[in-house]
Coordinates of N, CA and C in Angstrom, one line a residue:
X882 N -15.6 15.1 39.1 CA -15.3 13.8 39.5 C -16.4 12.8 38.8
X883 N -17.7 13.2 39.0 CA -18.7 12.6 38.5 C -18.4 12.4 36.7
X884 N -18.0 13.3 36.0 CA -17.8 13.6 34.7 C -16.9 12.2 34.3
X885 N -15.6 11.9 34.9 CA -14.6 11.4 34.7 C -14.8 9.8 35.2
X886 N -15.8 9.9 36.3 CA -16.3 8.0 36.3 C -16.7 7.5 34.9
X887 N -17.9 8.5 34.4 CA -18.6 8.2 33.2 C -17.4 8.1 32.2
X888 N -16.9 9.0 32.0 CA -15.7 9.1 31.3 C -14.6 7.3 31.0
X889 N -14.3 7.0 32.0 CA -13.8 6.3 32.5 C -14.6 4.7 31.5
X890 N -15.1 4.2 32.1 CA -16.0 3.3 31.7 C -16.1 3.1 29.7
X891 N -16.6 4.6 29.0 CA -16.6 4.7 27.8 C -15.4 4.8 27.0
X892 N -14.4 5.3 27.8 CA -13.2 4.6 27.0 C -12.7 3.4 27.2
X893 N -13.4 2.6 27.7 CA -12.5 1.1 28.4 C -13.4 0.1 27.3
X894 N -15.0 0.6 27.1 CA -15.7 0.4 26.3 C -14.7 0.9 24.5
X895 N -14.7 1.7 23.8 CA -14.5 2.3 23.0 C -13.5 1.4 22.7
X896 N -12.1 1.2 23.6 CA -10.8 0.0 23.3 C -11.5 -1.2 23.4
X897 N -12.2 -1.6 24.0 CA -12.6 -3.2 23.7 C -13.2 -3.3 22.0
X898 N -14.1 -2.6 21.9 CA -14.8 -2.3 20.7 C -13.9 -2.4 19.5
X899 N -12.6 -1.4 19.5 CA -11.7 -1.3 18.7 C -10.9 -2.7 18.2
X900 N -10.8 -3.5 19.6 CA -10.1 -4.8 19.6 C -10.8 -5.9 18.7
X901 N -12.3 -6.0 19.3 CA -12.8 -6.6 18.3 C -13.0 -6.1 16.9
X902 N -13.3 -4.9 16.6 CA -13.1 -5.0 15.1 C -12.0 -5.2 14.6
X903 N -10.8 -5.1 15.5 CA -9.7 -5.2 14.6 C -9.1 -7.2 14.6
X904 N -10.0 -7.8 15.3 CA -10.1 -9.0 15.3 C -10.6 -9.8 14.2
X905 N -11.8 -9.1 13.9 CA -12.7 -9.9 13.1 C -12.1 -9.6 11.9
X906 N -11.7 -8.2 11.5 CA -10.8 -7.9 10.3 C -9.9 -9.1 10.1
X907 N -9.0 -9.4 11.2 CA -7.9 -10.4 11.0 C -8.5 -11.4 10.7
X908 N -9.3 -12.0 11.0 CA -10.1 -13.3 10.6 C -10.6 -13.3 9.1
X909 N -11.5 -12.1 9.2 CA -11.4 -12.0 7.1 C -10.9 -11.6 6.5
X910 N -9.5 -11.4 6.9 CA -8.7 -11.0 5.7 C -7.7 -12.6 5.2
X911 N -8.1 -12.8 4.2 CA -7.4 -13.9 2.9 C -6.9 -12.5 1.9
X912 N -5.6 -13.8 1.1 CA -5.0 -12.8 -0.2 C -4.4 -14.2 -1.0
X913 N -4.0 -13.7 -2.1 CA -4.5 -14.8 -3.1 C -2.5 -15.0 -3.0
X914 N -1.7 -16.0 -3.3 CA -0.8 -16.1 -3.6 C -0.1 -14.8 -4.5
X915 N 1.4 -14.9 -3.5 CA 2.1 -14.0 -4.6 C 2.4 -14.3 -5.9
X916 N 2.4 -13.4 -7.1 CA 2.6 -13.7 -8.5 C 1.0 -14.1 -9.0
X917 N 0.5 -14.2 -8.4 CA -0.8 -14.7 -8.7 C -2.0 -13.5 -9.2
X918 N -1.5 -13.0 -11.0 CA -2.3 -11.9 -10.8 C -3.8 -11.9 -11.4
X919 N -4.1 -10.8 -11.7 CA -5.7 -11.1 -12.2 C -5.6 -11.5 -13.1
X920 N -6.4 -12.7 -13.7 CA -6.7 -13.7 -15.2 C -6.3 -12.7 -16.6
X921 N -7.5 -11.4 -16.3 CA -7.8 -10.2 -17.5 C -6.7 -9.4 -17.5
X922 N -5.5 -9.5 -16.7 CA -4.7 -8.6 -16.8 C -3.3 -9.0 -17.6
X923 N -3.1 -10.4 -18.3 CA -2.7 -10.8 -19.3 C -1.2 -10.8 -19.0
X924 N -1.0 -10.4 -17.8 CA 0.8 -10.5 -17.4 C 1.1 -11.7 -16.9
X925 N 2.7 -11.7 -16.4 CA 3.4 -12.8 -15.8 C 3.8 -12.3 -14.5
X926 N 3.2 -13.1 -13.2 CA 3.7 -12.3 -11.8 C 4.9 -13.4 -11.7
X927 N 5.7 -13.3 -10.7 CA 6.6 -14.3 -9.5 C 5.9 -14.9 -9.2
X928 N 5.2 -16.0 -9.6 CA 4.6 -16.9 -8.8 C 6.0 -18.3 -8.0
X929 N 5.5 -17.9 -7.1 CA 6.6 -18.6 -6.1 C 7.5 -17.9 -5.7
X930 N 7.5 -16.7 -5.6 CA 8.5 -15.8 -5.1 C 7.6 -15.5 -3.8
X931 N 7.8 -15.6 -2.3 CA 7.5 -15.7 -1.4 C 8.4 -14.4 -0.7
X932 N 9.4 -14.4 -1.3 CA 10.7 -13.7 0.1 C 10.4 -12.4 0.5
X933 N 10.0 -12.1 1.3 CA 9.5 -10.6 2.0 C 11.2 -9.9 2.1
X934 N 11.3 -8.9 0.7 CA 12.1 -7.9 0.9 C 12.2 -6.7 1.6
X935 N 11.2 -6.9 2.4 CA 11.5 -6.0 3.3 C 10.5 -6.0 4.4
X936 N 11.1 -6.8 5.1 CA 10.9 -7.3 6.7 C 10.6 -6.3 7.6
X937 N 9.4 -6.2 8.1 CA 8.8 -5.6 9.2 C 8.6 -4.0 9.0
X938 N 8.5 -3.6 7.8 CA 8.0 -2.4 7.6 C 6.4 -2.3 8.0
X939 N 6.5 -0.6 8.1 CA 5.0 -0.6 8.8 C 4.0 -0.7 7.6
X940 N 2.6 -1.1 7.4 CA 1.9 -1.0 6.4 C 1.3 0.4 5.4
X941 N 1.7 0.7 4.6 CA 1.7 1.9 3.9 C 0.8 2.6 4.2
X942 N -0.7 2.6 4.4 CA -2.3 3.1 5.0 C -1.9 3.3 6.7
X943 N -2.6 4.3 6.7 CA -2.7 4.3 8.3 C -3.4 3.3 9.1
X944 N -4.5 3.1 8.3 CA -6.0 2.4 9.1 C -6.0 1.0 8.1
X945 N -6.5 0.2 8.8 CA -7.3 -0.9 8.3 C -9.0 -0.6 8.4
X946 N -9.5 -1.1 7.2 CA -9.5 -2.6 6.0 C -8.8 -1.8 5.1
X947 N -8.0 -2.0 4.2 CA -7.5 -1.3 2.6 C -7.2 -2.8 2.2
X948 N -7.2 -2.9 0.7 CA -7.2 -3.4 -0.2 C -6.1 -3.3 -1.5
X949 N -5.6 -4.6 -1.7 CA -4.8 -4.3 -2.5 C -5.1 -5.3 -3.7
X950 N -5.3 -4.4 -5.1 CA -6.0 -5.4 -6.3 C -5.6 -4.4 -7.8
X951 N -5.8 -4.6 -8.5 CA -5.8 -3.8 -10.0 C -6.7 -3.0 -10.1
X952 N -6.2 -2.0 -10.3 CA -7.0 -0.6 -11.2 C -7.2 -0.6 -12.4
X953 N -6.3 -1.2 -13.0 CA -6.4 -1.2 -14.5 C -7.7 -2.1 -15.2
X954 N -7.0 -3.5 -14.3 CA -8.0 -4.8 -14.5 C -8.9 -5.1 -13.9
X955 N -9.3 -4.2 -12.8 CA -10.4 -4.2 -11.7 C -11.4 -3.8 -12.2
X956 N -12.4 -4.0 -11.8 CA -14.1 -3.5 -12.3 C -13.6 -1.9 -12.3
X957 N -14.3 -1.4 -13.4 CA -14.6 -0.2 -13.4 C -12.7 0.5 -14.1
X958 N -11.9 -0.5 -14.6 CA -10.9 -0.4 -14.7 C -10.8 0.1 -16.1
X959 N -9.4 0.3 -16.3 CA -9.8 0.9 -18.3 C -9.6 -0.6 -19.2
X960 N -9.4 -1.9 -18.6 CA -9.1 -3.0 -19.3 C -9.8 -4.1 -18.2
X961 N -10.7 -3.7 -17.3 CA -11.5 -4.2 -16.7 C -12.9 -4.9 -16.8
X962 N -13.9 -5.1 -15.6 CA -14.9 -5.1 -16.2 C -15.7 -3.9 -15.8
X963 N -16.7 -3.6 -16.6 CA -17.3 -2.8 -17.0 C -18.2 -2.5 -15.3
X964 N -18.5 -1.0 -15.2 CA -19.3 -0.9 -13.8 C -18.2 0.5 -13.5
X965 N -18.4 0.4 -12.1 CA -18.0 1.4 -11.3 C -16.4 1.2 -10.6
X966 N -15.4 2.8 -10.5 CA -14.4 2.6 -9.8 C -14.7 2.2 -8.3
X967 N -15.8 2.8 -8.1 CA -16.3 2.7 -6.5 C -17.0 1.0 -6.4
X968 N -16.9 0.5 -7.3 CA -18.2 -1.1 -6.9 C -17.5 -1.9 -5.8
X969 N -17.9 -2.5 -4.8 CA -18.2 -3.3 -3.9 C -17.0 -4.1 -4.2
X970 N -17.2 -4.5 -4.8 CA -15.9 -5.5 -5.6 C -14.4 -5.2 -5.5
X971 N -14.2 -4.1 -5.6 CA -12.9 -3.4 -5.4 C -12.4 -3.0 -4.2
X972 N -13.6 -3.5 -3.2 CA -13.3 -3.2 -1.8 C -13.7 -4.7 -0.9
X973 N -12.8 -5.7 -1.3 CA -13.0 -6.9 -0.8 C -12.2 -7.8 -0.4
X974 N -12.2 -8.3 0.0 CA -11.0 -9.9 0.2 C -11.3 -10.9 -0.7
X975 N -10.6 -11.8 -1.3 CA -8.7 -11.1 -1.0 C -8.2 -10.6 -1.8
X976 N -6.9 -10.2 -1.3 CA -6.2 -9.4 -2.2 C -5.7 -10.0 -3.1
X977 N -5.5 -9.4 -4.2 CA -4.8 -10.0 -5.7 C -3.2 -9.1 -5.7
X978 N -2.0 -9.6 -6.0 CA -0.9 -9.4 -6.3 C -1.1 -8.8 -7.8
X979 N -0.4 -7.5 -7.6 CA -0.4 -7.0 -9.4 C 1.1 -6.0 -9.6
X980 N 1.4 -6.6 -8.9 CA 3.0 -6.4 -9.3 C 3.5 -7.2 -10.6
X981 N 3.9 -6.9 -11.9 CA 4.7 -7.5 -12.9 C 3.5 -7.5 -13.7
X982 N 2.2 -7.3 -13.6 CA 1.1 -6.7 -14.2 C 1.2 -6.5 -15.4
X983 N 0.4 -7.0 -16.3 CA 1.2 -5.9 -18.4 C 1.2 -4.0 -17.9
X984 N 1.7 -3.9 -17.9 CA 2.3 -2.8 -17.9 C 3.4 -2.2 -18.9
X985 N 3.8 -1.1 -19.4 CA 4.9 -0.4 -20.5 C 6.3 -0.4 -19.8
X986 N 6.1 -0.5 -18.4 CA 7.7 -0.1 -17.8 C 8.7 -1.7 -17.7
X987 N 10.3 -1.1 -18.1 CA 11.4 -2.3 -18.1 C 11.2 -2.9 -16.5
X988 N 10.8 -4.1 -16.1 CA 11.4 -4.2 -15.0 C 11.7 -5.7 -15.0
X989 N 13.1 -5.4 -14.7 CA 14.0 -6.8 -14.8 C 13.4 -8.1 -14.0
X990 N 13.0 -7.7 -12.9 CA 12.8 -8.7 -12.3 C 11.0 -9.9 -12.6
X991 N 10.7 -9.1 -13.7 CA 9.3 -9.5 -14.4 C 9.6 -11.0 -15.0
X992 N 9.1 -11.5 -15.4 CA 9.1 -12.6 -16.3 C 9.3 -12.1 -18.1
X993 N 8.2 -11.2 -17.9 CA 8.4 -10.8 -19.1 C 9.1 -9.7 -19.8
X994 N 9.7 -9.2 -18.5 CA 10.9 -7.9 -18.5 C 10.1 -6.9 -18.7
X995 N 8.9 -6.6 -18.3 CA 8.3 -5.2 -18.2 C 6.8 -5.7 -17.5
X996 N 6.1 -4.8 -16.7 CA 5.4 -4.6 -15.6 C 4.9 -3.6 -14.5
X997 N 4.2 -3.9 -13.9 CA 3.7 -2.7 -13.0 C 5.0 -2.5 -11.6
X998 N 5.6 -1.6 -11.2 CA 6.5 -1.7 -10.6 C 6.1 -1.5 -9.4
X999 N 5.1 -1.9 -8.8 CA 4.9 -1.8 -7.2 C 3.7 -2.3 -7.6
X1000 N 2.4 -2.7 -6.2 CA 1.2 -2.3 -6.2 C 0.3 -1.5 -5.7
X1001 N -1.1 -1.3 -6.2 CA -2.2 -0.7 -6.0 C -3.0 -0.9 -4.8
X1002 N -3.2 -0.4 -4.0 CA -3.6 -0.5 -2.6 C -4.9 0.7 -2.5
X1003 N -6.3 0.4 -2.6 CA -7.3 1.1 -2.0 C -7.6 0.9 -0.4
X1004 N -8.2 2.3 -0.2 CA -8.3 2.3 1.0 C -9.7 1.8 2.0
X1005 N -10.5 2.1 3.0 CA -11.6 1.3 3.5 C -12.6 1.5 2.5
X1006 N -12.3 2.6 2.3 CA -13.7 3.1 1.3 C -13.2 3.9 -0.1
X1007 N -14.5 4.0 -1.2 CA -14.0 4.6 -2.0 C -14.4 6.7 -1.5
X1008 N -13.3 7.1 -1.0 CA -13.7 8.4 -0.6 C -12.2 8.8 -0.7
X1009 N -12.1 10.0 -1.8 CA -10.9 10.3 -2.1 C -10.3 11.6 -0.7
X1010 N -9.3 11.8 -0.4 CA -8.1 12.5 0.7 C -9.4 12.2 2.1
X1011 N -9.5 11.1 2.2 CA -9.7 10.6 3.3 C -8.9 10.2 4.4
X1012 N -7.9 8.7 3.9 CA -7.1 8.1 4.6 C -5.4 8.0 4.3
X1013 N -4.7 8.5 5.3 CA -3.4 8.8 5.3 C -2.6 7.5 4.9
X1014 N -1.8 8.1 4.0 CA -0.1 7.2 4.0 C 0.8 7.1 4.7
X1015 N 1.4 6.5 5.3 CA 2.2 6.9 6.2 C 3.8 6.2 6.0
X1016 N 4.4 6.8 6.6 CA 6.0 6.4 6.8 C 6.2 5.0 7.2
X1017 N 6.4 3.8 6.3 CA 6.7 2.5 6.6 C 7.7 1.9 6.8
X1018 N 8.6 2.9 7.5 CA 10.3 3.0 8.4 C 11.0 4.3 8.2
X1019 N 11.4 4.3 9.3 CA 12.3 5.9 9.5 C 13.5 6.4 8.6
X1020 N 13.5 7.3 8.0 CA 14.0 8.2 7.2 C 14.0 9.1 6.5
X1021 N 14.2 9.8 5.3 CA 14.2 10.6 4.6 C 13.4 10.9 3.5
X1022 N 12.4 12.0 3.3 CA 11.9 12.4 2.1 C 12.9 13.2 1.2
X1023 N 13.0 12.2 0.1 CA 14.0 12.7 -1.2 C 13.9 13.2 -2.4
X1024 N 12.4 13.5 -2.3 CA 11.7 13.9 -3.3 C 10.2 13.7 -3.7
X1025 N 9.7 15.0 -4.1 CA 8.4 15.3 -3.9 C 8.1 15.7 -5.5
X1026 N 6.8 15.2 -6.0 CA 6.6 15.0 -7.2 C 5.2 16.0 -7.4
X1027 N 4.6 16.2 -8.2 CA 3.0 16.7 -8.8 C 1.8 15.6 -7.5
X1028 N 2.6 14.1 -8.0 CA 1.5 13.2 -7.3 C 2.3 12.2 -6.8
X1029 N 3.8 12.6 -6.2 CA 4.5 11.4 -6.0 C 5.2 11.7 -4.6
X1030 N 5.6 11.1 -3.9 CA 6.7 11.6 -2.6 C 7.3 10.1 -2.7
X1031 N 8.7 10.4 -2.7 CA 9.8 9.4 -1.9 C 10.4 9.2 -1.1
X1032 N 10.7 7.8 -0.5 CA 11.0 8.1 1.0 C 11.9 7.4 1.2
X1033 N 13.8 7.5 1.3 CA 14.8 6.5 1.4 C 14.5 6.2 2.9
X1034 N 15.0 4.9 3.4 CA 14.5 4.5 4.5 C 16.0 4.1 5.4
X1035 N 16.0 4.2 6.1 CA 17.3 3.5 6.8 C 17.8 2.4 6.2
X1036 N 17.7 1.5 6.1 CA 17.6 0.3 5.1 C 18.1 0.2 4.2
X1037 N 18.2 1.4 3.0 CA 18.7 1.4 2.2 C 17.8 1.6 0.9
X1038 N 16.3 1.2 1.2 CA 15.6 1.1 0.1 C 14.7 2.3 0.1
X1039 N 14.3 2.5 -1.5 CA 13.6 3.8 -1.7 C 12.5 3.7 -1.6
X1040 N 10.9 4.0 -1.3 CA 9.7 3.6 -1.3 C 8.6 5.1 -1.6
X1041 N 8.1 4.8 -2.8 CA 7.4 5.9 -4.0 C 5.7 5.8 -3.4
X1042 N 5.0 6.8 -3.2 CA 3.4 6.7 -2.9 C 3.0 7.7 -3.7
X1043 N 2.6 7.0 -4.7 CA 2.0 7.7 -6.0 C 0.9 8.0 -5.7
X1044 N -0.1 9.2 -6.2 CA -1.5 9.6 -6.3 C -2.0 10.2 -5.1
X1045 N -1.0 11.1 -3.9 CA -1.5 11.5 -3.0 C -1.9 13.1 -3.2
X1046 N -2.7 13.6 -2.5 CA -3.1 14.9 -2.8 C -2.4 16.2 -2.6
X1047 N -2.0 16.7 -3.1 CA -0.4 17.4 -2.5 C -0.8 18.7 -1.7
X1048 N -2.3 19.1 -1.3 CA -1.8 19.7 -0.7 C -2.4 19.0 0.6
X1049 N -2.3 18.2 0.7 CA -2.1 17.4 2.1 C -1.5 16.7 2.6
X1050 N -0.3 17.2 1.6 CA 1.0 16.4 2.3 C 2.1 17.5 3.9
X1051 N 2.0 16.3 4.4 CA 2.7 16.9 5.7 C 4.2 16.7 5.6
X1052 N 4.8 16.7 4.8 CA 6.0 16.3 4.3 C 7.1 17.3 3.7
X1053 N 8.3 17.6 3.8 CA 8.7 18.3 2.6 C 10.0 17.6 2.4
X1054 N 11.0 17.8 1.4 CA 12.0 17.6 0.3 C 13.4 17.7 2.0
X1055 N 13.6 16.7 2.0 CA 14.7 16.8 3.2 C 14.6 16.7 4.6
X1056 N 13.5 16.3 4.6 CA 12.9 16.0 6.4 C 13.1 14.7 6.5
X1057 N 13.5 14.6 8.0 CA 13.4 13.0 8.3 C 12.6 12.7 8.9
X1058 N 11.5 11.2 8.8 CA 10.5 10.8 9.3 C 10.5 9.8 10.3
X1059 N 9.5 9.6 11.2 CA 9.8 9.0 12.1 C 8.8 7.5 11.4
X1060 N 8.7 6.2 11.2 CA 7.9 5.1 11.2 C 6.4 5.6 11.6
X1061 N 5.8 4.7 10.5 CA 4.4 5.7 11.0 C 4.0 7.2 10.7
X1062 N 4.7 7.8 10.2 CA 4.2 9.2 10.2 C 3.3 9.8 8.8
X1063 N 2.6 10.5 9.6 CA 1.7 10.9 8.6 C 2.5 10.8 7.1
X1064 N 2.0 11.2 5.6 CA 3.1 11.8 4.5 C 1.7 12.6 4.1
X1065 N 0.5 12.2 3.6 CA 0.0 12.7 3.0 C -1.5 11.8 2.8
X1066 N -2.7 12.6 2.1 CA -4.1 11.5 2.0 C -4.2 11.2 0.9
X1067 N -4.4 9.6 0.2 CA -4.8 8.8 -1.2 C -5.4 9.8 -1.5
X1068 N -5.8 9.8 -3.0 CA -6.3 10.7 -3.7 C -6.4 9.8 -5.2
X1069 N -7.0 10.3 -5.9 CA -7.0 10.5 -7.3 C -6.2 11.2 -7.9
X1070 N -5.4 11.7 -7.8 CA -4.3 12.6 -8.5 C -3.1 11.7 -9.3
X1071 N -3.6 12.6 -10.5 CA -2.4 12.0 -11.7 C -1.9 13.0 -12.7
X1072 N -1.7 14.2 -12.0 CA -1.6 15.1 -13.0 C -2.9 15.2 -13.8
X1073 N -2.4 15.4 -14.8 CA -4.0 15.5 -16.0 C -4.5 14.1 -16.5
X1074 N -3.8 13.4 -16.1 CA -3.8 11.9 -16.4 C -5.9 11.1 -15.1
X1075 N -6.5 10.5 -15.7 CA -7.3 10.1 -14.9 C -7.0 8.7 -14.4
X1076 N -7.5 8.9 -13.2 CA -6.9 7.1 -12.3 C -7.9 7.1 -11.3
X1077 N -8.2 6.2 -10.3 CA -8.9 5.6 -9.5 C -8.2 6.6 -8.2
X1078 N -9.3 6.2 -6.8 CA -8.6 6.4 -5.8 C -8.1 5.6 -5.4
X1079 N -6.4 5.8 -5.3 CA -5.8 4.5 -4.4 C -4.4 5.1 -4.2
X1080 N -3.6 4.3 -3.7 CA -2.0 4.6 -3.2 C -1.9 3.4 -4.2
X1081 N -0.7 4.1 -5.3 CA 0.5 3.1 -5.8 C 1.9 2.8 -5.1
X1082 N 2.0 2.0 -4.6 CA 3.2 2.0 -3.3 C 4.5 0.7 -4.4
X1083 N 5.5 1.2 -4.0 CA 6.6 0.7 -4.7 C 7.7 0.6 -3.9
X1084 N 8.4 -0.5 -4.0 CA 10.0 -0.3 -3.5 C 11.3 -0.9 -4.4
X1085 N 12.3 -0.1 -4.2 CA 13.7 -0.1 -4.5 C 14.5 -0.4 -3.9
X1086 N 15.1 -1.6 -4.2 CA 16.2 -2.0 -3.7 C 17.5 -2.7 -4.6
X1087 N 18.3 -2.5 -4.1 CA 20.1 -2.9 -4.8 C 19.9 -4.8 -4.6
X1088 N 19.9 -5.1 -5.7 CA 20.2 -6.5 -5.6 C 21.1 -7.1 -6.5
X1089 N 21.7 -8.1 -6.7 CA 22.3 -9.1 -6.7 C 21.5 -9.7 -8.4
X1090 N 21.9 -9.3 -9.9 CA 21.3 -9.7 -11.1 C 22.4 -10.0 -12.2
X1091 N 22.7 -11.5 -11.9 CA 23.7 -12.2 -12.8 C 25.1 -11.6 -12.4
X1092 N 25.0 -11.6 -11.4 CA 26.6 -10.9 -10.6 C 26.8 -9.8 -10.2
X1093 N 25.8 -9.1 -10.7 CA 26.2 -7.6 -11.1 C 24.5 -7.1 -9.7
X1094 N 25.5 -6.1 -9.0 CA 24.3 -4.8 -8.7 C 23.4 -4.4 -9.2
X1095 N 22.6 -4.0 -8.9 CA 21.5 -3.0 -9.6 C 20.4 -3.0 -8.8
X1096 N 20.2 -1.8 -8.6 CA 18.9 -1.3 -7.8 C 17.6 -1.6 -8.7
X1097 N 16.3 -2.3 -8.3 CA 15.9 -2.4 -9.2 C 14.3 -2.0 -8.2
X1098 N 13.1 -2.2 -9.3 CA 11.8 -2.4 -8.5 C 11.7 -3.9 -8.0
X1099 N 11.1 -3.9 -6.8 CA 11.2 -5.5 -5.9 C 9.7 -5.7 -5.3
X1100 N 9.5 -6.9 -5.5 CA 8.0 -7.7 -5.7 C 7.8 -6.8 -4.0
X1101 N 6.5 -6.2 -3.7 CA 6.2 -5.4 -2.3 C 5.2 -6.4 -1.5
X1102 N 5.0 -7.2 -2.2 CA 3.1 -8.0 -2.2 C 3.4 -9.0 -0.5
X1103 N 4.5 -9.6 -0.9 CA 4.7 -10.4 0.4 C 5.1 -9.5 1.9
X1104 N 5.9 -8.6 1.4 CA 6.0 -8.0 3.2 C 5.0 -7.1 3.0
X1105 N 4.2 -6.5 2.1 CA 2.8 -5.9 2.5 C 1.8 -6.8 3.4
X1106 N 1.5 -7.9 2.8 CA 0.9 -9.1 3.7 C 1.5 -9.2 5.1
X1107 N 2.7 -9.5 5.5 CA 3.4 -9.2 6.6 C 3.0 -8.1 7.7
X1108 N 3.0 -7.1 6.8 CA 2.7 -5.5 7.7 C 1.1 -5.4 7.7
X1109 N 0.2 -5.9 6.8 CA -0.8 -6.0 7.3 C -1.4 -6.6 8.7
X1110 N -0.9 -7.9 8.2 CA -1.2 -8.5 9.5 C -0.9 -8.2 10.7
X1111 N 0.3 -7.6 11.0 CA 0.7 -6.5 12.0 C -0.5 -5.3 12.4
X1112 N -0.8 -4.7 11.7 CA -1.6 -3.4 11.6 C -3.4 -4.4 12.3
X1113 N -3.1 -5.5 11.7 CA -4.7 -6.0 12.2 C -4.7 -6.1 13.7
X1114 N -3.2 -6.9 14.2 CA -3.1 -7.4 15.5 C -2.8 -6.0 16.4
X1115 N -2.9 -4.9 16.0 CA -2.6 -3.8 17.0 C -1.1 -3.3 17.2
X1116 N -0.5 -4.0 16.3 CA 1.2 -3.8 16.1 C 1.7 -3.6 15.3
X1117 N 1.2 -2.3 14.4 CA 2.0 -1.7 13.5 C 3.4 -1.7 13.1

């Protein structure tokens, strides 16, 4: 009985504690307009594309603070500035949009018709199979990659988390997920290929291009912001 007064008290402590950090987070987190990408990264984003394609999904990271900015063009990047993948800088507010990014891949919906097809999202810290990915709406894993898992969603849209450590994925090829659920921890994994630690997160969806269907990659940046702010206020 004595055990469980004390008890008592230090978790009522430990949840207030939680509240405020996850307050003060909300307060400093700023993000820079969507389309709005890094200077040195020499692409064309959507600037003024605002429309959250996908409303009320949970935030791709389990935990807050994470970060979403360029690997490529970010300090310590291969077309960056010079320094560390780990520098201070890369773990900051605010966030930079690097979706449509110079990138090799076709994507229609770029300005310049090719781009980064999702963005790059580090996590609190630079510490690689630390912090989990998780299920950002209920459905189906449809495929599992070297460094990749997909996830069709009720909704309709497909959503890719590149660079996770595979063997810490809790996931396999035909299971259904619940919102929220574990998949697997960021990593550095690229095959033989070398990359930063971070989650590349991407979505697919069927839209509507000069009359015609087509499933394509769709700007993630604005309902990421959405689901962050969710995840700050304790409402994933």
């Amino acid at each position: 009985m004595k055990q469980l007064l004390i008890l008592i008290p230090l978790l009522l402590f430990l949840g207030c504690s939680q509240k405020k950090e996850s307050s003060a987070e909300l307060k400093a987190f700023n993000y820079t307009n969507p389309g709005k990408l890094t200077p040195s990264s020499s692409g064309e984003g959507r600037v003024g594309d605002k429309y959250i394609y996908a409303p009320n999904i949970r935030f791709p990271l389990e935990i807050a603070p994470a970060y979403i900015n360029s690997q490529v063009y970010g300090v310590g990047g291969m077309h960056g500035k010079g320094g560390s993948l780990c520098d201070k800088r890369n773990y900051q507010y605010p966030w930079h949009d690097n979706y449509c990014e110079k990138r090799a891949w076709g994507m229609p919906l770029c300005p310049s018709g090719k781009g980064h097809q999702g963005v790059d999202i580090r996590g609190a810290t630079c510490e690689k199979k630390k912090y989990y990915a998780v299920a950002v709406e209920k459905g189906k894993i449809t495929y599992i990659g070297r460094y990749s898992v997909s996830l069709r969603g009720e909704s309709g849209r497909t959503y890719r988390y590149l660079h996770l450590d595979s063997k810490s994925l809790q996931v396999s090829v035909g299971e259904k997920v619940k919102r929220g659920q574990r998949i697997g921890l960021v990593s550095d994994n690229m095959g033989n290929t070398k990359t930063s630690i971070h989650l590349h997160f991407d979505m697919q969806q069927t839209i509507k291009i000069d009359n015609h269907s087509k499933k394509v990659f769709v700007p993630p940046y604005s309902s990421l912001v959405e689901a962050y702010k969710r995840l700050l206020k304790g409402k994933p």
